[in-house]
Coordinates of C-alpha atoms in Angstrom, one line a residue:
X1 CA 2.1 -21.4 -3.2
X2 CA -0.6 -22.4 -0.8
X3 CA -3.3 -24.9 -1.7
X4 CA -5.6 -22.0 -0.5
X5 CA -3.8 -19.3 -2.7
X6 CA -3.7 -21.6 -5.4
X7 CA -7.4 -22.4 -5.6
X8 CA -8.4 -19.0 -5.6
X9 CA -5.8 -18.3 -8.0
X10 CA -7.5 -21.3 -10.0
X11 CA -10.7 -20.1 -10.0
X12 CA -10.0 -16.7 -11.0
X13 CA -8.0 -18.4 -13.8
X14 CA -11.0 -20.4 -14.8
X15 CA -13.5 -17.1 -14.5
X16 CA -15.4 -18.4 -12.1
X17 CA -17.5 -16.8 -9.9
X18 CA -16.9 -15.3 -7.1
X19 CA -19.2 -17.2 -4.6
X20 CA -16.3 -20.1 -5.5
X21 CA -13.6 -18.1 -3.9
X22 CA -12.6 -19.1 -0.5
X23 CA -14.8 -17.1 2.3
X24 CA -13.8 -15.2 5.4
X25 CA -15.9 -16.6 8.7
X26 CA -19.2 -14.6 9.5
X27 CA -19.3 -11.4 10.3
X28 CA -15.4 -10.5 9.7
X29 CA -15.9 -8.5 6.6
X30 CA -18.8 -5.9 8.8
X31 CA -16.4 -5.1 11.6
X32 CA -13.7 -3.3 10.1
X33 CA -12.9 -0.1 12.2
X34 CA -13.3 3.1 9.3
X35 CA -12.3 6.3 9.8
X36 CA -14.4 9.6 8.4
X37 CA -12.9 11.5 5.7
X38 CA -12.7 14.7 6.8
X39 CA -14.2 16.9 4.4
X40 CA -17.1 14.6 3.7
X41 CA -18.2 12.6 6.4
X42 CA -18.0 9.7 4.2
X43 CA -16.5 6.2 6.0
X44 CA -13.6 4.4 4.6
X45 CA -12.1 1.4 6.1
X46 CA -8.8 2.1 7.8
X47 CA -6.6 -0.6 6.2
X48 CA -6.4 -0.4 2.1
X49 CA -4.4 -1.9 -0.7
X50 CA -0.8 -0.7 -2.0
X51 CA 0.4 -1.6 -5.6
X52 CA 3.7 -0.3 -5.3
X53 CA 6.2 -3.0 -6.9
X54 CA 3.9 -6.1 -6.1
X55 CA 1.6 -5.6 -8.9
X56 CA 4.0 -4.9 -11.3
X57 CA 3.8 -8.9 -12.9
X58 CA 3.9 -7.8 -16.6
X59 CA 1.5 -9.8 -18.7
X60 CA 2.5 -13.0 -16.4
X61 CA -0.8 -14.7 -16.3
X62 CA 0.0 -17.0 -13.1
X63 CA 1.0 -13.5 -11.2
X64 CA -1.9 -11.2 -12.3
X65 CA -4.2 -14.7 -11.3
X66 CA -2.1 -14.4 -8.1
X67 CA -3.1 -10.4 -7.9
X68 CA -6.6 -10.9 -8.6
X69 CA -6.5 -13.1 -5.8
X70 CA -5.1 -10.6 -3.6
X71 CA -8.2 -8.1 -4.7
X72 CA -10.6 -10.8 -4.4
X73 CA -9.3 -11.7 -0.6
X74 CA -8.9 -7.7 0.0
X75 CA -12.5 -7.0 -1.1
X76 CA -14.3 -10.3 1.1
X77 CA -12.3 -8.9 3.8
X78 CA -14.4 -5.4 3.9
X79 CA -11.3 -3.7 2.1
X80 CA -12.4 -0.7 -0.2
X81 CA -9.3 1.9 -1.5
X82 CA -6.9 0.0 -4.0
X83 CA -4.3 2.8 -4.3
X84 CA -2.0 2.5 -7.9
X85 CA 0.2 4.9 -10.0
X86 CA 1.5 5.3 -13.8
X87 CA 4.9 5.1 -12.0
X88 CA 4.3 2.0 -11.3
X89 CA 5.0 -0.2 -14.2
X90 CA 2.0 -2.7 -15.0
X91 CA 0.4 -2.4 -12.0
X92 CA -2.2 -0.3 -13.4
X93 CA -3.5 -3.0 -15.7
X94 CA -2.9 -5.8 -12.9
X95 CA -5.6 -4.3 -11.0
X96 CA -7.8 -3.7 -13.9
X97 CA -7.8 -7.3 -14.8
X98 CA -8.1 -8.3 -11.2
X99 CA -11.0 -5.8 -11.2
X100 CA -12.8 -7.3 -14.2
X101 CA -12.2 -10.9 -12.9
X102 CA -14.4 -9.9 -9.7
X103 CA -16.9 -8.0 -11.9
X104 CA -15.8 -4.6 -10.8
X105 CA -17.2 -4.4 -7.1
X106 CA -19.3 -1.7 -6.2
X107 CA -17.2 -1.0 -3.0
X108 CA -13.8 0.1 -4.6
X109 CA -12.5 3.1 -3.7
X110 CA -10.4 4.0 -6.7
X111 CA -7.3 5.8 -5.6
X112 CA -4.4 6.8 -8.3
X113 CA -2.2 9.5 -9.3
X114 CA -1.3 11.9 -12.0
X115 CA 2.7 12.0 -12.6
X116 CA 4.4 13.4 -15.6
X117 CA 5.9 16.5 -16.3
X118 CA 4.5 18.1 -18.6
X119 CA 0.9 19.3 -17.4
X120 CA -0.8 19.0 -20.4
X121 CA -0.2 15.7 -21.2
X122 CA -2.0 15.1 -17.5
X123 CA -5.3 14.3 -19.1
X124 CA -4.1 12.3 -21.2
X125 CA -2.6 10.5 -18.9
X126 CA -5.4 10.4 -16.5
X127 CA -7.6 8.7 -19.0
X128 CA -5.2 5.9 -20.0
X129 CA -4.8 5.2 -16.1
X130 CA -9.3 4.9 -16.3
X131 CA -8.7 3.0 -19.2
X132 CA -6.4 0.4 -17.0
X133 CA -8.6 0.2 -14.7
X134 CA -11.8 -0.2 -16.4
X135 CA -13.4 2.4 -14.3
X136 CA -15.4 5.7 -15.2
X137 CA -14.3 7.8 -13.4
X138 CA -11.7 7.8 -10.1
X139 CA -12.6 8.6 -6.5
X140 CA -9.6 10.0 -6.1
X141 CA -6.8 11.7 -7.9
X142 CA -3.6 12.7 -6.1
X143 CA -0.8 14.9 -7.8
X144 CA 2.2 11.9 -7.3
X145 CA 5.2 13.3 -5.5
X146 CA 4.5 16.7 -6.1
X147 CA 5.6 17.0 -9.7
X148 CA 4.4 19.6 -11.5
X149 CA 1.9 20.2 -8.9
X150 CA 1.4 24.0 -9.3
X151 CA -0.3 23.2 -13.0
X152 CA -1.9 19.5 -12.4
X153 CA -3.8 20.5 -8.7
X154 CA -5.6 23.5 -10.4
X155 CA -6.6 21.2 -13.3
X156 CA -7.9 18.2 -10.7
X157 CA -9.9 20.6 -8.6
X158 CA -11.8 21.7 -12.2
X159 CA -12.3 17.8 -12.8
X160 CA -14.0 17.6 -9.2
X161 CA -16.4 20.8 -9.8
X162 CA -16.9 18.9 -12.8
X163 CA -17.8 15.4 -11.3
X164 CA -15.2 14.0 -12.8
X165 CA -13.5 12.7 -9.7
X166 CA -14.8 13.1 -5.9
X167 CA -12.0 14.2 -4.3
X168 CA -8.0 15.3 -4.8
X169 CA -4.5 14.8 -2.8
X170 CA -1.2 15.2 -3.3
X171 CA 2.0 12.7 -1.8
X172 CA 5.0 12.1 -1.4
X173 CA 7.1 9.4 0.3
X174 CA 10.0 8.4 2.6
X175 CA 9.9 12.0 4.0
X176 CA 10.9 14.1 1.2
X177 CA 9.4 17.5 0.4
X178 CA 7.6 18.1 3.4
X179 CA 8.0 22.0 3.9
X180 CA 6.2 22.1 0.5
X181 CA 3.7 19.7 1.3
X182 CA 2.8 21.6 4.3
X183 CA 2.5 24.6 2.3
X184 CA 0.1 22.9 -0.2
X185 CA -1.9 21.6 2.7
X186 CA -2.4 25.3 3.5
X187 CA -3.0 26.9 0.9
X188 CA -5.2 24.9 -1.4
X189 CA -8.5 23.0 -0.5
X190 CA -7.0 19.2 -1.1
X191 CA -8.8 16.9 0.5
X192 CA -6.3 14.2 1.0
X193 CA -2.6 14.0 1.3
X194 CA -0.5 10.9 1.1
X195 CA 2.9 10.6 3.1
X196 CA 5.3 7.8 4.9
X197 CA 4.2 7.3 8.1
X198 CA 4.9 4.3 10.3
X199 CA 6.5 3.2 13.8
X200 CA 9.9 4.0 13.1
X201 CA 9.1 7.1 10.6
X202 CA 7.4 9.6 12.3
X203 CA 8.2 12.9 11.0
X204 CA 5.1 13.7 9.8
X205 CA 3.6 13.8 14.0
X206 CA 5.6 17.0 14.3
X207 CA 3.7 19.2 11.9
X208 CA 1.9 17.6 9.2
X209 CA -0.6 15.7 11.1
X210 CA -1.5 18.4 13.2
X211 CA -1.8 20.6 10.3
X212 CA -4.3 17.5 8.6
X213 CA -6.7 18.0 11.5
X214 CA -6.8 21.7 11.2
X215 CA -7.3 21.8 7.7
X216 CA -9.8 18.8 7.5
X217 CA -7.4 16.8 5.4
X218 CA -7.5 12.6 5.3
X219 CA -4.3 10.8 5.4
X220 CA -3.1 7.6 3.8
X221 CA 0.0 6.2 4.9
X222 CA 2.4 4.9 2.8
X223 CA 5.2 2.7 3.5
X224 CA 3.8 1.0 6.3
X225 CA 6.3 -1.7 6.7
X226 CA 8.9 -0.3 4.7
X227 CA 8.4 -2.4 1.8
X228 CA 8.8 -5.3 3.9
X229 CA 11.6 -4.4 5.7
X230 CA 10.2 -4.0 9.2
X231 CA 8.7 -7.1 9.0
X232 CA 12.0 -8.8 8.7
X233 CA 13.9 -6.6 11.0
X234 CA 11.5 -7.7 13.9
X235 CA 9.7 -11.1 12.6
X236 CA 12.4 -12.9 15.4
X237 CA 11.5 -10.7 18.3
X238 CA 9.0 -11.6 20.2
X239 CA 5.6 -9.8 20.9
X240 CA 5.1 -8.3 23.9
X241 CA 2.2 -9.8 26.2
X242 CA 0.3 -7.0 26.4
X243 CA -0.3 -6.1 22.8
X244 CA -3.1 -9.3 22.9
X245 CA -5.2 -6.7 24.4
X246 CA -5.7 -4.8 21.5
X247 CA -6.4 -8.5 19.5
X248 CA -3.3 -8.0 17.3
X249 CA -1.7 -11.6 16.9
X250 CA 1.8 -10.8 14.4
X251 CA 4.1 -8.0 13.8
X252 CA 2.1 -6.8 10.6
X253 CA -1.1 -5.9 13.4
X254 CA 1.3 -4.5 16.1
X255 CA 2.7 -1.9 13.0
X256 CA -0.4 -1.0 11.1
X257 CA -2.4 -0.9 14.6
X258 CA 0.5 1.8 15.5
X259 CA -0.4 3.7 12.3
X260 CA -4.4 3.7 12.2
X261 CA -4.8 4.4 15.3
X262 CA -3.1 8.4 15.3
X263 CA -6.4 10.5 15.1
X264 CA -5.5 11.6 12.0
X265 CA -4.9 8.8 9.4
X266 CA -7.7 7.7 7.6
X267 CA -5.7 5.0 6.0
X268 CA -2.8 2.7 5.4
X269 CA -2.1 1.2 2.6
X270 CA 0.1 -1.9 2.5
X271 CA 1.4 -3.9 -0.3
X272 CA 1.3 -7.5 -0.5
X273 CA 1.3 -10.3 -2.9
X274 CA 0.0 -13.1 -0.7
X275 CA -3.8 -13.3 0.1
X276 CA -2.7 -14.9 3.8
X277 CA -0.9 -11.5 4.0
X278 CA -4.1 -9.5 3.0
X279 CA -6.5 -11.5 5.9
X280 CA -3.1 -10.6 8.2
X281 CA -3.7 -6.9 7.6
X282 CA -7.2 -6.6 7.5
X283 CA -7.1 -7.6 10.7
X284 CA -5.5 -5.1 12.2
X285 CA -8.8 -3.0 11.4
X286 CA -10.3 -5.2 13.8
X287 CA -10.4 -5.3 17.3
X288 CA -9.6 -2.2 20.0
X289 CA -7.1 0.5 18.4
X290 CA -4.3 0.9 20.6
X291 CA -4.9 4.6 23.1
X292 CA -1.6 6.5 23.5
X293 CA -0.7 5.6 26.3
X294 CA 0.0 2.2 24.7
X295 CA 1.3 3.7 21.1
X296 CA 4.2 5.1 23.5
X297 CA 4.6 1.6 24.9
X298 CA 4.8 0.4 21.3
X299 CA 7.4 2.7 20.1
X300 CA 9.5 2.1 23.3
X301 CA 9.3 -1.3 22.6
X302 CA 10.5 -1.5 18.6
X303 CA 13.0 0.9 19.9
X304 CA 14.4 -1.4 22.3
X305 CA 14.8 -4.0 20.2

């Protein structure tokens, strides 16, 4: 562990506050780059925070101090969605104790999912998932995968009329389902959808980004790196001179500048368990998104490797 990761981590352990924590330079948490969710105007910042496998630490009190510490660098760094799912183990609790450590921060956007079978055990479920968190009420609520979509998407939509959530999605992952994600997209007013998207898995260009910006529909993409596995593939390699024009320094800002810079994704959401790792991708919000004519030189170049 770092001696910076493992002061923060110390702090948090010792509840202090959060002035203690270490601080980003002036200025760097004001300059992310957002991107307008469709249906409401509203701005969210275009790099947010995956759960998926590195928050599920159990009741590990070193690891959830190390996750907090991850939240706390995510938030400093002008991060906002924190994006979680009953499927995934204890990460649920990890963020609400993270969450609580930090004093819940008026700038989270709450992003989870509803995934069980049965659809009315969905409430049920919804509220242990608030209850993990420590929140009211979620910003968002996304049908996870697909399952059982036809019965929880209906009930969602009534918890939005309701104010019981501000807006709904559905996702899947690794490019499965997406004839009948296509068809959700539609034929029912979702406001988000969630899918795999990255510089090697690009399916979703063909038809289901299109169909996002005709049907006012934000995306978050998932999977950025491949749970880590693009990062390794082409850590060696060098980067190519000209990607310093677009102020992306490591392989993490060449992939997620690829991905948040297509018109229509509002968000990627990497996973991490490092807080080095979270400044690493927060930067590549920052600085001049890449124009097509260089996201073709970027995929020509990871394809040449």
């Amino acid at each position: 562990m770092t001696i910076m990761r493992r002061t923060v981590v110390q702090a948090l352990g010792l509840g202090l506050s959060l002035p203690l924590m270490p601080r980003l330079a002036a200025g760097q948490a004001g300059d992310m780059i957002t991107k307008a969710i469709p249906k409401t105007g509203e701005p969210l910042p275009a790099i947010g925070l995956g759960t998926w496998i590195t928050f599920n630490v159990g009741d590990d009190p070193l690891l959830k101090d190390e996750c907090a510490a991850v939240i706390a660098t995510f938030f400093e760094g002008g991060g906002r969605m924190i994006d979680s799912s009953p499927m995934y183990g204890s990460s649920q609790p990890t963020i609400g104790y993270g969450l609580r450590k930090l004093g819940h921060p008026d700038r989270l956007f709450s992003a989870e999912k509803v995934w069980i079978s049965d659809p009315a055990s969905g409430a049920a479920q919804i509220k242990a998932s608030r209850d993990h968190w420590g929140v009211g009420k979620f910003d968002l609520m996304q049908v996870h995968n697909l399952v059982s979509w036809e019965e929880h998407l209906p009930a969602l939509l009534d918890m939005k009329a309701a104010g019981q959530l501000r807006y709904v999605g559905i996702t899947t992952s690794e490019g499965r389902r997406h004839r009948e994600i296509e068809r959700v997209m539609a034929e029912q007013p979702i406001d988000f959808v969630q899918l795999t998207y990255n510089i090697l898995d690009r399916e979703a260009e063909d038809r289901i980004l299109p169909l996002a910006r005709e049907k006012g529909i934000a995306v978050i993409a998932n999977r950025p790196f491949r749970q880590g596995d693009l990062i390794r593939q082409f850590e060696d390699a060098p980067l190519p001179d000209w990607l310093a024009e677009t102020g992306a320094s490591n392989w993490a800002q060449f992939l997620l500048k690829f991905i948040i810079s297509h018109p229509e994704v509002t968000c990627a959401i990497p996973a991490t368990t490092r807080v080095e790792h979270v400044r690493e991708n927060l930067g590549a919000a920052r600085g001049v998104m890449p124009d097509e004519t260089t996201r073709r030189r970027m995929v020509d170049y990871v394809e040449a490797l």
